[in-house]
PDB file of C-alpha atoms in Angstrom:
ATOM      1  CA  MET F   1       8.212  50.146   3.612  1.00  0.00           C
ATOM      2  CA  ARG F   2       6.373  48.839   6.919  1.00  0.00           C
ATOM      3  CA  ILE F   3       4.959  45.346   6.960  1.00  0.00           C
ATOM      4  CA  PRO F   4       1.472  45.102   8.802  1.00  0.00           C
ATOM      5  CA  PRO F   5       2.609  42.828  12.162  1.00  0.00           C
ATOM      6  CA  LEU F   6      -0.440  40.099  11.056  1.00  0.00           C
ATOM      7  CA  ILE F   7       1.653  39.867   7.647  1.00  0.00           C
ATOM      8  CA  ALA F   8       4.863  39.647   9.196  1.00  0.00           C
ATOM      9  CA  LEU F   9       3.325  36.741  11.721  1.00  0.00           C
ATOM     10  CA  ALA F  10       1.813  34.922   8.754  1.00  0.00           C
ATOM     11  CA  ALA F  11       5.162  34.783   6.891  1.00  0.00           C
ATOM     12  CA  THR F  12       6.787  32.809   9.628  1.00  0.00           C
ATOM     13  CA  VAL F  13       3.862  30.162   9.894  1.00  0.00           C
ATOM     14  CA  PRO F  14       5.434  28.145   7.198  1.00  0.00           C
ATOM     15  CA  LEU F  15       8.710  28.225   8.817  1.00  0.00           C
ATOM     16  CA  CYS F  16       7.266  27.208  12.325  1.00  0.00           C
ATOM     17  CA  ALA F  17       5.611  24.278  10.665  1.00  0.00           C
ATOM     18  CA  ALA F  18       8.795  23.195   8.903  1.00  0.00           C
ATOM     19  CA  GLN F  19       9.989  22.976  12.330  1.00  0.00           C
ATOM     20  CA  ALA F  20       7.560  21.346  14.014  1.00  0.00           C
ATOM     21  CA  ALA F  21       7.469  18.756  11.363  1.00  0.00           C
ATOM     22  CA  ASP F  22      10.930  17.336  12.587  1.00  0.00           C
ATOM     23  CA  PRO F  23      10.999  15.099  15.581  1.00  0.00           C
ATOM     24  CA  PRO F  24      13.102  15.908  18.434  1.00  0.00           C
ATOM     25  CA  ALA F  25      16.694  14.324  18.174  1.00  0.00           C
ATOM     26  CA  ARG F  26      16.494  12.423  21.547  1.00  0.00           C
ATOM     27  CA  LEU F  27      12.840  11.434  21.146  1.00  0.00           C
ATOM     28  CA  GLY F  28      13.263   7.687  20.386  1.00  0.00           C
ATOM     29  CA  LEU F  29      13.786   7.710  24.371  1.00  0.00           C
ATOM     30  CA  CYS F  30      10.315   8.741  24.851  1.00  0.00           C
ATOM     31  CA  ALA F  31       8.851   6.984  22.192  1.00  0.00           C
ATOM     32  CA  GLY F  32       9.465   3.416  22.897  1.00  0.00           C
ATOM     33  CA  CYS F  33       7.006   3.709  25.349  1.00  0.00           C
ATOM     34  CA  HIS F  34       4.853   6.980  24.660  1.00  0.00           C
ATOM     35  CA  GLY F  35       4.934   6.601  20.686  1.00  0.00           C
ATOM     36  CA  GLU F  36       6.903   9.155  18.250  1.00  0.00           C
ATOM     37  CA  ARG F  37       3.295  10.689  17.900  1.00  0.00           C
ATOM     38  CA  GLY F  38       2.367  10.464  21.412  1.00  0.00           C
ATOM     39  CA  ILE F  39       0.157   7.645  21.283  1.00  0.00           C
ATOM     40  CA  ALA F  40       0.993   4.933  23.760  1.00  0.00           C
ATOM     41  CA  ALA F  41       0.894   1.075  22.578  1.00  0.00           C
ATOM     42  CA  SER F  42      -0.303   0.188  26.048  1.00  0.00           C
ATOM     43  CA  ALA F  43      -3.302   1.210  28.258  1.00  0.00           C
ATOM     44  CA  GLU F  44      -1.068   1.265  30.872  1.00  0.00           C
ATOM     45  CA  ILE F  45       1.299   4.104  29.604  1.00  0.00           C
ATOM     46  CA  PRO F  46      -0.143   7.621  29.071  1.00  0.00           C
ATOM     47  CA  ASN F  47      -0.610   8.892  25.876  1.00  0.00           C
ATOM     48  CA  LEU F  48       1.071  12.458  25.587  1.00  0.00           C
ATOM     49  CA  ALA F  49      -0.138  13.835  22.363  1.00  0.00           C
ATOM     50  CA  GLY F  50      -1.965  17.002  22.272  1.00  0.00           C
ATOM     51  CA  GLN F  51      -1.552  17.169  26.274  1.00  0.00           C
ATOM     52  CA  ASN F  52      -1.180  20.715  28.011  1.00  0.00           C
ATOM     53  CA  LEU F  53       2.509  22.277  27.410  1.00  0.00           C
ATOM     54  CA  PRO F  54       2.635  23.271  31.378  1.00  0.00           C
ATOM     55  CA  TYR F  55       0.986  20.141  32.682  1.00  0.00           C
ATOM     56  CA  LEU F  56       3.580  17.935  31.016  1.00  0.00           C
ATOM     57  CA  ARG F  57       6.487  20.406  31.937  1.00  0.00           C
ATOM     58  CA  GLN F  58       5.531  20.370  35.655  1.00  0.00           C
ATOM     59  CA  ALA F  59       5.236  16.355  35.618  1.00  0.00           C
ATOM     60  CA  MET F  60       8.569  16.240  34.260  1.00  0.00           C
ATOM     61  CA  ARG F  61       9.692  18.470  37.359  1.00  0.00           C
ATOM     62  CA  GLN F  62       8.027  15.919  39.568  1.00  0.00           C
ATOM     63  CA  TYR F  63       9.719  13.075  38.229  1.00  0.00           C
ATOM     64  CA  ARG F  64      13.408  14.612  38.434  1.00  0.00           C
ATOM     65  CA  SER F  65      12.557  15.768  42.101  1.00  0.00           C
ATOM     66  CA  GLY F  66      11.005  12.394  42.806  1.00  0.00           C
ATOM     67  CA  ALA F  67       7.900  13.847  43.582  1.00  0.00           C
ATOM     68  CA  ARG F  68       6.614  11.687  41.577  1.00  0.00           C
ATOM     69  CA  ASP F  69       7.741   7.886  42.246  1.00  0.00           C
ATOM     70  CA  ALA F  70       8.240   6.404  39.108  1.00  0.00           C
ATOM     71  CA  ALA F  71      12.250   5.034  38.560  1.00  0.00           C
ATOM     72  CA  ALA F  72      11.632   4.550  34.659  1.00  0.00           C
ATOM     73  CA  MET F  73      10.560   7.907  34.156  1.00  0.00           C
ATOM     74  CA  ARG F  74      13.154   9.525  36.656  1.00  0.00           C
ATOM     75  CA  ALA F  75      15.992   7.696  34.980  1.00  0.00           C
ATOM     76  CA  ALA F  76      14.594   8.714  31.485  1.00  0.00           C
ATOM     77  CA  VAL F  77      13.984  12.196  32.225  1.00  0.00           C
ATOM     78  CA  GLY F  78      17.101  12.334  34.009  1.00  0.00           C
ATOM     79  CA  MET F  79      19.347  11.580  30.377  1.00  0.00           C
ATOM     80  CA  LEU F  80      17.982  14.580  28.798  1.00  0.00           C
ATOM     81  CA  SER F  81      19.084  18.145  29.155  1.00  0.00           C
ATOM     82  CA  GLU F  82      16.099  20.689  29.772  1.00  0.00           C
ATOM     83  CA  ALA F  83      16.737  22.093  26.580  1.00  0.00           C
ATOM     84  CA  GLU F  84      15.977  18.347  24.913  1.00  0.00           C
ATOM     85  CA  LEU F  85      13.536  17.704  27.419  1.00  0.00           C
ATOM     86  CA  ASP F  86      11.474  20.794  26.669  1.00  0.00           C
ATOM     87  CA  ARG F  87      11.734  20.232  22.893  1.00  0.00           C
ATOM     88  CA  ILE F  88      10.212  16.778  23.337  1.00  0.00           C
ATOM     89  CA  LEU F  89       7.695  17.891  25.557  1.00  0.00           C
ATOM     90  CA  GLN F  90       6.589  20.501  22.852  1.00  0.00           C
ATOM     91  CA  TRP F  91       6.554  17.842  20.110  1.00  0.00           C
ATOM     92  CA  TYR F  92       4.056  15.832  22.267  1.00  0.00           C
ATOM     93  CA  ALA F  93       1.939  18.772  23.152  1.00  0.00           C
ATOM     94  CA  ALA F  94       1.607  19.921  19.168  1.00  0.00           C
ATOM     95  CA  GLN F  95       0.731  16.535  18.323  1.00  0.00           C
ATOM     96  CA  PRO F  96      -3.049  16.015  17.423  1.00  0.00           C
ATOM     97  CA  PRO F  97      -4.847  13.455  20.422  1.00  0.00           C
ATOM     98  CA  ARG F  98      -6.284  10.396  19.060  1.00  0.00           C
ATOM     99  CA  GLU F  99      -7.730   7.152  20.406  1.00  0.00           C
ATOM    100  CA  PRO F 100      -5.223   4.464  21.531  1.00  0.00           C
ATOM    101  CA  PRO F 101      -4.992   1.516  19.224  1.00  0.00           C
ATOM    102  CA  PRO F 102      -7.231  -1.343  20.452  1.00  0.00           C
TER     103      PRO F 102
END
């Protein structure tokens, strides 16, 4: 019996949602400044919740290369493998954007 593609896709949604609910293992390194859900506690630190994933990936490449001059970010991303960093970026991109707390 052949399962229609839409039904097969719909069957994977609960699995993806369950995986998306689990924060990445190394999130604490970033959450200290950017918040666990991507809402920073300080106005000087950018919110990452809902940010465009390709933009986040490009920004991290620039921090790693030194094209963006931020020593703290270069040190933080330097401690993460590519896979760990990408999982964190996917997490932040998937979070709903909100207004930062006052």
